[in-house]
CSV table of C-alpha atoms in Angstrom, one decimal:
chain,number,residue,atom,x,y,z
A,1,MET,CA,-13.6,26.8,-51.9
A,2,ASP,CA,-14.4,29.8,-54.1
A,3,ASP,CA,-13.2,33.2,-52.7
A,4,GLY,CA,-16.8,34.5,-53.0
A,5,ASP,CA,-18.1,31.8,-50.7
A,6,PRO,CA,-18.4,33.2,-47.1
A,7,ARG,CA,-17.1,29.9,-45.8
A,8,SER,CA,-13.9,30.4,-47.8
A,9,ARG,CA,-12.2,32.4,-45.0
A,10,ILE,CA,-11.8,32.0,-41.2
A,11,ALA,CA,-10.3,34.5,-38.8
A,12,PRO,CA,-9.2,32.6,-35.6
A,13,ASP,CA,-7.1,34.4,-33.0
A,14,TRP,CA,-4.3,32.0,-33.3
A,15,LEU,CA,-3.7,32.9,-36.9
A,16,ASP,CA,-3.0,36.5,-35.9
A,17,ASP,CA,-0.3,35.4,-33.5
A,18,PRO,CA,2.9,37.3,-34.5
A,19,ALA,CA,5.0,34.2,-33.6
A,20,LEU,CA,3.0,32.0,-36.0
A,21,GLN,CA,3.1,34.7,-38.7
A,22,ARG,CA,6.9,34.8,-38.5
A,23,VAL,CA,6.9,31.1,-39.4
A,24,PHE,CA,4.7,31.7,-42.4
A,25,GLU,CA,6.8,34.6,-43.5
A,26,ALA,CA,9.9,32.4,-43.4
A,27,LEU,CA,8.3,29.6,-45.4
A,28,VAL,CA,6.2,31.5,-48.0
A,29,VAL,CA,9.1,32.5,-50.2
A,30,GLU,CA,9.5,32.4,-54.0
A,31,ASP,CA,7.1,29.7,-55.3
A,32,ASP,CA,6.6,27.9,-52.0
A,33,ASP,CA,3.5,28.0,-50.0
A,34,ALA,CA,2.6,27.1,-46.4
A,35,ARG,CA,-0.8,26.4,-44.7
A,36,ALA,CA,-2.0,25.4,-41.3
A,37,VAL,CA,-3.6,22.0,-41.4
A,38,GLY,CA,-5.4,19.5,-39.3
A,39,GLY,CA,-6.5,19.9,-35.7
A,40,ALA,CA,-6.1,23.7,-35.5
A,41,VAL,CA,-8.4,24.2,-38.5
A,42,ARG,CA,-10.8,21.4,-37.5
A,43,ASN,CA,-11.1,22.7,-33.9
A,44,THR,CA,-11.7,26.3,-35.1
A,45,LEU,CA,-14.6,25.2,-37.2
A,46,MET,CA,-16.0,23.1,-34.4
A,47,GLN,CA,-15.4,25.9,-31.9
A,48,VAL,CA,-13.1,23.7,-29.8
A,49,PRO,CA,-10.0,25.1,-28.1
A,50,VAL,CA,-6.9,24.9,-30.3
A,51,THR,CA,-3.7,23.7,-28.5
A,52,ASP,CA,-1.2,22.9,-31.3
A,53,ILE,CA,-0.5,24.3,-34.7
A,54,ASP,CA,0.7,22.2,-37.6
A,55,ILE,CA,1.8,23.6,-40.9
A,56,ALA,CA,2.1,21.9,-44.3
A,57,THR,CA,4.4,23.4,-46.9
A,58,THR,CA,5.7,22.8,-50.4
A,59,ALA,CA,9.3,23.6,-49.2
A,60,LEU,CA,11.6,20.6,-48.8
A,61,PRO,CA,12.7,19.8,-45.2
A,62,GLU,CA,16.3,21.1,-45.7
A,63,VAL,CA,14.9,24.3,-47.1
A,64,VAL,CA,12.5,24.7,-44.1
A,65,MET,CA,15.5,24.3,-41.8
A,66,ALA,CA,17.6,26.9,-43.7
A,67,ARG,CA,14.8,29.4,-44.0
A,68,ALA,CA,13.8,29.1,-40.4
A,69,GLU,CA,17.3,29.6,-39.2
A,70,ALA,CA,17.8,32.5,-41.5
A,71,ALA,CA,14.8,34.1,-40.0
A,72,GLY,CA,16.2,33.8,-36.5
A,73,LEU,CA,13.9,30.8,-35.6
A,74,LYS,CA,15.0,27.6,-34.0
A,75,ALA,CA,14.6,24.6,-36.3
A,76,VAL,CA,14.8,21.0,-34.9
A,77,PRO,CA,14.8,18.0,-37.3
A,78,THR,CA,12.3,16.0,-35.2
A,79,GLY,CA,11.1,13.8,-38.0
A,80,ILE,CA,13.1,14.9,-41.0
A,81,ASP,CA,13.0,11.5,-42.7
A,82,HIS,CA,9.2,12.0,-43.0
A,83,GLY,CA,9.5,15.7,-43.8
A,84,THR,CA,8.8,17.1,-40.3
A,85,ILE,CA,10.7,20.0,-38.8
A,86,THR,CA,9.8,21.6,-35.5
A,87,VAL,CA,10.2,25.4,-35.8
A,88,VAL,CA,10.2,27.3,-32.5
A,89,SER,CA,9.1,30.9,-32.7
A,90,GLU,CA,9.0,32.9,-29.5
A,91,HIS,CA,9.0,29.7,-27.5
A,92,HIS,CA,6.0,28.3,-29.4
A,93,PRO,CA,6.8,25.0,-31.3
A,94,VAL,CA,5.2,24.6,-34.7
A,95,GLU,CA,5.5,21.3,-36.6
A,96,VAL,CA,6.2,22.0,-40.2
A,97,THR,CA,5.8,19.1,-42.6
A,98,THR,CA,6.6,19.0,-46.3
A,99,LEU,CA,3.7,17.9,-48.6
A,100,ARG,CA,4.0,14.2,-49.2
A,101,GLU,CA,2.5,11.1,-50.7
A,102,ASP,CA,2.8,7.6,-49.2
A,103,VAL,CA,4.7,5.3,-51.5
A,104,ALA,CA,4.5,2.3,-49.1
A,105,THR,CA,2.9,2.2,-45.7
A,106,PHE,CA,2.8,0.0,-42.6
A,107,GLY,CA,1.9,1.8,-39.5
A,108,ARG,CA,4.3,4.6,-38.7
A,109,LYS,CA,6.9,3.1,-41.0
A,110,ALA,CA,5.7,4.8,-44.2
A,111,THR,CA,7.9,5.4,-47.1
A,112,VAL,CA,7.1,8.9,-48.4
A,113,ARG,CA,7.8,11.0,-51.4
A,114,PHE,CA,7.8,14.7,-51.1
A,115,GLY,CA,5.7,16.7,-53.5
A,116,ARG,CA,3.8,19.9,-54.2
A,117,ASP,CA,0.3,18.6,-54.8
A,118,TRP,CA,-2.0,19.8,-52.0
A,119,THR,CA,-4.8,17.4,-53.0
A,120,ALA,CA,-2.5,14.4,-53.0
A,121,ASP,CA,-1.3,15.4,-49.5
A,122,ALA,CA,-4.9,15.6,-48.3
A,123,ARG,CA,-5.8,12.2,-49.7
A,124,ARG,CA,-3.2,10.4,-47.7
A,125,ARG,CA,-4.6,11.7,-44.4
A,126,ASP,CA,-7.1,9.7,-42.2
A,127,PHE,CA,-10.4,11.7,-41.9
A,128,THR,CA,-11.9,14.4,-44.0
A,129,MET,CA,-12.1,16.7,-41.0
A,130,ASN,CA,-8.3,16.5,-40.6
A,131,ALA,CA,-7.6,17.5,-44.2
A,132,LEU,CA,-8.6,21.2,-44.1
A,133,TYR,CA,-6.0,23.8,-44.7
A,134,VAL,CA,-5.9,27.6,-44.1
A,135,ASP,CA,-3.2,30.0,-45.4
A,136,ARG,CA,-1.7,32.8,-43.5
A,137,HIS,CA,-4.5,35.2,-44.6
A,138,GLY,CA,-7.3,32.9,-43.4
A,139,LYS,CA,-8.3,31.5,-46.8
A,140,LEU,CA,-9.7,28.0,-46.3
A,141,TYR,CA,-8.9,25.1,-48.6
A,142,ASP,CA,-11.1,21.9,-48.5
A,143,PRO,CA,-9.8,19.4,-51.1
A,144,VAL,CA,-11.7,16.3,-49.7
A,145,ASP,CA,-15.0,17.9,-48.5
A,146,GLY,CA,-14.1,18.0,-44.8
A,147,TYR,CA,-15.9,21.3,-44.2
A,148,ALA,CA,-19.4,19.8,-44.2
A,149,ASP,CA,-18.2,16.9,-42.0
A,150,CYS,CA,-16.8,19.3,-39.5
A,151,LEU,CA,-20.0,21.2,-39.2
A,152,ALA,CA,-22.0,18.0,-39.0
A,153,ARG,CA,-19.5,16.5,-36.5
A,154,ARG,CA,-19.2,13.5,-38.7
A,155,VAL,CA,-16.0,11.4,-38.6
A,156,ARG,CA,-15.5,10.0,-42.1
A,157,PHE,CA,-12.5,8.3,-43.7
A,158,ILE,CA,-11.0,9.9,-46.8
A,159,GLY,CA,-11.5,7.7,-49.8
A,160,ASP,CA,-11.6,3.9,-49.3
A,161,PRO,CA,-11.8,3.3,-45.5
A,162,HIS,CA,-10.2,-0.2,-45.9
A,163,GLN,CA,-7.2,1.4,-47.6
A,164,ARG,CA,-6.8,4.1,-45.0
A,165,ILE,CA,-7.0,1.5,-42.2
A,166,ARG,CA,-4.5,-0.8,-43.8
A,167,GLU,CA,-2.0,2.1,-44.1
A,168,ASP,CA,-2.0,2.2,-40.3
A,169,PHE,CA,-4.3,-0.1,-38.2
A,170,LEU,CA,-4.2,2.4,-35.3
A,171,ARG,CA,-6.8,4.3,-37.4
A,172,ILE,CA,-9.3,1.7,-36.2
A,173,LEU,CA,-9.0,3.1,-32.7
A,174,ARG,CA,-8.6,6.7,-33.9
A,175,PHE,CA,-11.9,6.3,-35.7
A,176,PHE,CA,-13.6,5.5,-32.4
A,177,ARG,CA,-11.7,8.2,-30.4
A,178,PHE,CA,-12.5,10.9,-32.9
A,179,HIS,CA,-16.2,9.9,-32.9
A,180,ALA,CA,-16.2,9.9,-29.1
A,181,THR,CA,-14.5,13.3,-29.0
A,182,TYR,CA,-16.0,15.2,-32.0
A,183,GLY,CA,-18.9,13.1,-33.3
A,184,THR,CA,-22.6,13.6,-32.8
A,185,GLY,CA,-25.4,11.4,-34.0
A,186,SER,CA,-24.9,8.0,-35.5
A,187,ILE,CA,-21.4,6.8,-36.3
A,188,ASP,CA,-20.4,6.7,-40.0
A,189,GLN,CA,-21.6,3.3,-41.2
A,190,ALA,CA,-19.1,2.9,-44.0
A,191,GLY,CA,-16.3,3.6,-41.5
A,192,LEU,CA,-17.8,1.3,-38.9
A,193,THR,CA,-18.2,-1.6,-41.4
A,194,ALA,CA,-14.6,-1.2,-42.4
A,195,VAL,CA,-13.1,-1.1,-38.9
A,196,ILE,CA,-15.0,-4.2,-37.9
A,197,GLU,CA,-13.8,-6.1,-41.0
A,198,GLU,CA,-10.2,-4.9,-40.5
A,199,LYS,CA,-10.1,-5.5,-36.7
A,200,ALA,CA,-7.6,-8.3,-36.9
A,201,GLY,CA,-5.1,-5.7,-37.9
A,202,LEU,CA,-5.0,-4.5,-34.2
A,203,ALA,CA,-2.6,-7.4,-33.6
A,204,HIS,CA,0.0,-5.6,-35.7
A,205,LEU,CA,0.1,-2.6,-33.3
A,206,SER,CA,2.4,-2.1,-30.4
A,207,ALA,CA,0.8,-2.2,-26.9
A,208,GLU,CA,2.1,1.3,-26.3
A,209,ARG,CA,0.3,2.8,-29.3
A,210,ILE,CA,-2.9,1.0,-28.4
A,211,GLY,CA,-2.7,2.1,-24.7
A,212,HIS,CA,-1.9,5.7,-25.7
A,213,GLU,CA,-5.0,5.8,-27.9
A,214,LEU,CA,-7.3,4.1,-25.4
A,215,ARG,CA,-6.3,6.4,-22.5
A,216,ARG,CA,-7.5,9.3,-24.7
A,217,LEU,CA,-10.7,7.5,-25.8
A,218,VAL,CA,-12.0,6.5,-22.4
A,219,VAL,CA,-12.2,10.1,-21.2
A,220,ALA,CA,-13.7,11.6,-24.4
A,221,PRO,CA,-17.2,13.0,-24.0
A,222,GLY,CA,-18.9,10.2,-26.0
A,223,SER,CA,-16.6,7.4,-24.7
A,224,ALA,CA,-19.3,5.2,-23.1
A,225,GLU,CA,-21.6,5.1,-26.1
A,226,THR,CA,-18.7,4.6,-28.5
A,227,ILE,CA,-17.2,1.8,-26.4
A,228,ARG,CA,-20.6,0.1,-26.5
A,229,ILE,CA,-20.4,0.2,-30.3
A,230,MET,CA,-16.9,-1.3,-30.0
A,231,VAL,CA,-18.2,-4.1,-27.8
A,232,GLU,CA,-20.9,-4.9,-30.3
A,233,GLY,CA,-18.4,-5.0,-33.1
A,234,GLY,CA,-16.0,-7.4,-31.3
A,235,ILE,CA,-13.3,-4.7,-31.2
A,236,ALA,CA,-13.3,-3.7,-27.5
A,237,GLU,CA,-12.0,-7.0,-26.1
A,238,LEU,CA,-9.2,-7.1,-28.7
A,239,ALA,CA,-8.2,-3.6,-27.9
A,240,PHE,CA,-8.5,-3.7,-24.1
A,241,GLY,CA,-7.2,-7.3,-23.7
A,242,LYS,CA,-10.1,-8.4,-21.6
A,243,PRO,CA,-13.9,-8.2,-21.8
A,244,VAL,CA,-15.3,-4.8,-20.8
A,245,SER,CA,-18.7,-3.4,-20.1
A,246,ALA,CA,-19.6,0.0,-21.5
A,247,GLU,CA,-22.6,0.2,-19.0
A,248,GLY,CA,-20.3,0.8,-16.1
A,249,LEU,CA,-18.8,3.8,-17.9
A,250,VAL,CA,-22.2,5.1,-18.8
A,251,ALA,CA,-23.2,5.1,-15.1
A,252,LEU,CA,-19.8,6.6,-14.0
A,253,ARG,CA,-20.1,9.5,-16.4
A,254,ALA,CA,-23.7,10.2,-15.2
A,255,CYS,CA,-22.5,10.3,-11.6
A,256,ALA,CA,-19.5,12.5,-12.5
A,257,ARG,CA,-21.9,14.9,-14.3
A,258,GLN,CA,-24.1,15.1,-11.2
A,259,ALA,CA,-21.1,15.8,-9.1
A,260,GLY,CA,-19.7,18.4,-11.5
A,261,THR,CA,-16.3,16.5,-11.7
A,262,THR,CA,-14.3,14.8,-14.4
A,263,ILE,CA,-12.9,11.3,-14.7
A,264,ASP,CA,-9.4,10.2,-15.5
A,265,PRO,CA,-8.3,7.2,-17.6
A,266,ALA,CA,-7.5,4.9,-14.6
A,267,LEU,CA,-11.0,5.6,-13.1
A,268,ALA,CA,-12.6,4.9,-16.5
A,269,PHE,CA,-10.8,1.6,-16.8
A,270,VAL,CA,-12.1,0.6,-13.4
A,271,ALA,CA,-15.6,1.4,-14.5
A,272,LEU,CA,-15.1,-0.7,-17.7
A,273,GLY,CA,-14.4,-3.8,-15.7
A,274,VAL,CA,-11.3,-3.7,-13.4
A,275,GLU,CA,-12.5,-5.5,-10.3
A,276,SER,CA,-9.3,-6.6,-8.7
A,277,ALA,CA,-5.5,-6.2,-8.7
A,278,ASP,CA,-5.3,-9.0,-11.2
A,279,ASP,CA,-7.6,-7.2,-13.6
A,280,ALA,CA,-5.5,-4.0,-13.1
A,281,LYS,CA,-2.3,-6.0,-13.9
A,282,THR,CA,-3.9,-7.6,-16.9
A,283,ILE,CA,-5.0,-4.4,-18.6
A,284,SER,CA,-1.9,-2.5,-17.6
A,285,THR,CA,0.3,-5.2,-19.1
A,286,HIS,CA,-1.7,-5.5,-22.2
A,287,LEU,CA,-1.7,-1.7,-22.8
A,288,ARG,CA,1.8,-1.0,-21.3
A,289,LEU,CA,0.2,1.6,-19.1
A,290,ALA,CA,2.3,3.6,-16.6
A,291,ASN,CA,2.8,2.2,-13.1
A,292,LYS,CA,0.8,5.2,-11.8
A,293,ASP,CA,-2.3,4.1,-13.8
A,294,ARG,CA,-1.9,0.4,-12.7
A,295,ASP,CA,-1.5,1.5,-9.0
A,296,ARG,CA,-4.4,3.8,-9.1
A,297,MET,CA,-6.7,1.1,-10.7
A,298,THR,CA,-5.5,-1.4,-8.1
A,299,ALA,CA,-6.1,1.0,-5.2
A,300,ILE,CA,-9.6,2.1,-6.4
A,301,ALA,CA,-10.7,-1.5,-7.1
A,302,ALA,CA,-9.7,-2.5,-3.5
A,303,ALA,CA,-11.4,0.5,-2.0
A,304,VAL,CA,-14.6,0.0,-3.9
A,305,HIS,CA,-15.7,-3.1,-2.0
A,306,PRO,CA,-16.4,-1.2,1.3
A,307,CYS,CA,-18.6,1.0,-0.9
A,308,ASP,CA,-21.1,-1.6,-2.1
A,309,ALA,CA,-23.7,0.6,-0.3
A,310,ALA,CA,-23.8,4.3,0.2
A,311,PRO,CA,-21.5,4.9,3.3
A,312,ASP,CA,-22.7,6.9,6.3
A,313,ASP,CA,-20.5,9.7,7.6
A,314,HIS,CA,-18.4,7.4,9.8
A,315,ALA,CA,-17.9,4.7,7.2
A,316,ALA,CA,-16.8,7.4,4.7
A,317,ARG,CA,-14.3,8.8,7.1
A,318,VAL,CA,-12.8,5.4,7.8
A,319,LEU,CA,-12.4,4.9,4.0
A,320,LEU,CA,-10.8,8.3,3.6
A,321,TYR,CA,-8.5,7.6,6.5
A,322,ARG,CA,-7.4,4.2,5.1
A,323,THR,CA,-6.8,5.5,1.5
A,324,ASP,CA,-6.0,9.0,0.2
A,325,PRO,CA,-8.3,11.7,-1.3
A,326,GLY,CA,-7.7,10.7,-4.9
A,327,THR,CA,-8.3,7.0,-4.3
A,328,TYR,CA,-11.3,7.8,-2.0
A,329,ARG,CA,-13.0,10.0,-4.6
A,330,GLY,CA,-12.5,7.4,-7.3
A,331,ALA,CA,-13.9,4.6,-5.1
A,332,ILE,CA,-16.9,6.7,-4.1
A,333,LEU,CA,-17.7,7.6,-7.7
A,334,ILE,CA,-17.4,3.9,-8.7
A,335,GLY,CA,-19.6,2.8,-5.8
A,336,TRP,CA,-22.2,5.5,-6.6
A,337,SER,CA,-22.2,4.4,-10.3
A,338,ARG,CA,-23.1,0.9,-9.2
A,339,GLU,CA,-26.0,2.1,-6.9
A,340,THR,CA,-29.4,1.0,-8.0
A,341,ASP,CA,-31.5,3.3,-5.7
A,342,SER,CA,-31.5,6.9,-6.8
A,343,ASP,CA,-32.9,7.9,-3.4
A,344,ASN,CA,-29.3,7.4,-2.1
A,345,ASP,CA,-27.8,10.0,-4.5
A,346,ALA,CA,-27.7,12.6,-1.7
A,347,LEU,CA,-25.7,10.2,0.5
A,348,TRP,CA,-23.2,9.6,-2.3
A,349,ARG,CA,-22.8,13.3,-3.0
A,350,ALA,CA,-22.2,14.0,0.7
A,351,ALA,CA,-19.6,11.2,0.8
A,352,LEU,CA,-17.9,12.6,-2.3
A,353,SER,CA,-17.5,16.0,-0.7
A,354,LEU,CA,-16.0,14.7,2.5
A,355,PRO,CA,-12.3,15.4,1.5
A,356,ASP,CA,-13.3,19.1,1.1
A,357,ARG,CA,-14.5,19.4,4.7
A,358,TRP,CA,-12.5,16.9,6.6
A,359,THR,CA,-8.9,15.9,6.7
A,360,ALA,CA,-8.1,12.5,8.0
A,361,PRO,CA,-6.0,12.8,11.2
A,362,ALA,CA,-3.0,10.8,12.1
A,363,LEU,CA,-3.2,8.2,14.8
A,364,PRO,CA,-2.0,10.1,17.9
A,365,LEU,CA,0.3,7.2,19.0
A,366,ALA,CA,3.6,5.8,17.8
A,367,GLY,CA,5.6,2.7,18.7
A,368,ARG,CA,8.2,4.8,20.5
A,369,ASP,CA,5.4,6.0,22.9
A,370,LEU,CA,4.8,2.5,24.0
A,371,ILE,CA,8.5,1.7,24.4
A,372,ALA,CA,8.9,4.8,26.5
A,373,ALA,CA,6.0,3.6,28.6
A,374,GLY,CA,7.8,0.3,29.3
A,375,VAL,CA,6.6,-2.0,26.5
A,376,ALA,CA,9.4,-4.2,25.2
A,377,PRO,CA,10.2,-3.8,21.4
A,378,GLY,CA,8.9,-6.6,19.3
A,379,PRO,CA,5.6,-8.1,18.0
A,380,GLU,CA,3.7,-6.8,21.0
A,381,ILE,CA,4.2,-3.3,19.8
A,382,SER,CA,2.5,-4.1,16.5
A,383,ARG,CA,-0.4,-5.8,18.2
A,384,LEU,CA,-1.0,-2.9,20.6
A,385,MET,CA,-0.8,-0.4,17.8
A,386,LYS,CA,-3.3,-2.3,15.7
A,387,GLU,CA,-5.8,-2.7,18.5
A,388,ALA,CA,-5.4,1.0,19.6
A,389,GLU,CA,-5.9,2.2,16.1
A,390,ASP,CA,-9.1,0.1,15.7
A,391,TRP,CA,-10.5,1.5,19.0
A,392,TRP,CA,-9.6,5.0,18.0
A,393,ILE,CA,-11.3,4.7,14.7
A,394,GLU,CA,-14.4,3.1,16.3
A,395,SER,CA,-14.4,6.1,18.6
A,396,ALA,CA,-14.8,8.4,15.6
A,397,PHE,CA,-11.1,9.5,15.7
A,398,ARG,CA,-11.8,11.6,18.8
A,399,PRO,CA,-9.5,10.1,21.6
A,400,ASP,CA,-6.3,12.1,22.1
A,401,HIS,CA,-2.8,10.9,22.6
A,402,LYS,CA,-3.2,10.3,26.4
A,403,ALA,CA,-6.5,8.4,25.9
A,404,VAL,CA,-5.0,6.1,23.2
A,405,LEU,CA,-1.9,5.5,25.1
A,406,ASP,CA,-3.8,4.6,28.3
A,407,PHE,CA,-6.0,2.3,26.3
A,408,SER,CA,-2.9,0.5,24.8
A,409,LEU,CA,-1.3,0.1,28.2
A,410,ALA,CA,-4.5,-1.3,29.7
A,411,LEU,CA,-4.3,-4.0,27.1
A,412,THR,CA,-0.9,-5.1,28.4
A,413,GLN,CA,-2.5,-5.7,31.8
A,414,LYS,CA,-5.4,-7.7,30.4
A,415,GLY,CA,-3.2,-9.7,28.1
A,416,THR,CA,0.4,-10.7,28.4
A,417,PRO,CA,2.1,-8.2,30.7
A,418,ALA,CA,4.8,-6.0,29.2
A,419,LYS,CA,8.3,-7.0,30.3
């Protein structure tokens, strides 16, 4: 951009951070330059919070290491073969990567050549909005017309979409995630056509990379509408490993908005079509999800069935008692999202707030209490505990220890006497 163009400079707070300026000062030496690139610049223009800072530089990796250490900064060769050094300044890590061109690519196993051409570095990136640079003074550089795409919130591949995708087929899913996260309006048609035509390339990706990308996609603001596009393009089933329905996620997000709450990836997966423990296992295995995600999906799917209709206060308390607050809230949200009568919204909201106003009590009876009262250890203890618990729950959790114990002992007189 021309220096006279008011768009040619930005002044984000993060750029004034002394810790970041120390990194710039260490790198911009002699004829080398360094510029912030990617997400930090993109998010600044989109007025989205910035969490990480990446820097591109003409300095070679070993030079970056030497200069950082000479400036009293910690330098870690996290990806030195690909030109990336993590420089730590005042406990803030900054990834510094030497300008490069891809000589040969296949996923993350690209063969790179370091260079000094900023435009060539930009052209090897995925989307135009990720190829904006800003120097330490705030001057903005836009070699591939990403500025307009940022302002329009349009996710567009750089150059030939097919070529960008074949360099790393994960860009198929990144295209959808970025649209769900940053995009507004219609999805870029050239990009959509390309990802649909290249969708078979997903088979070349590891389950972990697909799972990592989908966990981020399903909780993005525009996830439901974007996954609907993926379903229509025949991409969703390939990615998720099973048929999914975007409509369930549409409804879940609507309920979450009404409740003023957020959704997590496991809950989103349930809304997309996890109906049972088998479904949870299928999708967890296909995406190599963490056990905590699998277990949460399984627990919510099991707890949803008692919520086929809006629960009254007692039914809600029983469900909360038999699960835990996190599983309970997830099951209530899923049940609410499947409700067809909006007149019941107040009941669902009340049920959702139950953990905020009621803590499930513990059964005021233990097996040792029955043994102390003369019941012989063995299967009889389990039977009495189960019947006592059912009665206590049916009595709205009100009976105290003595009442529950008396009820249990009375059962021994009606059934087989205790020995």
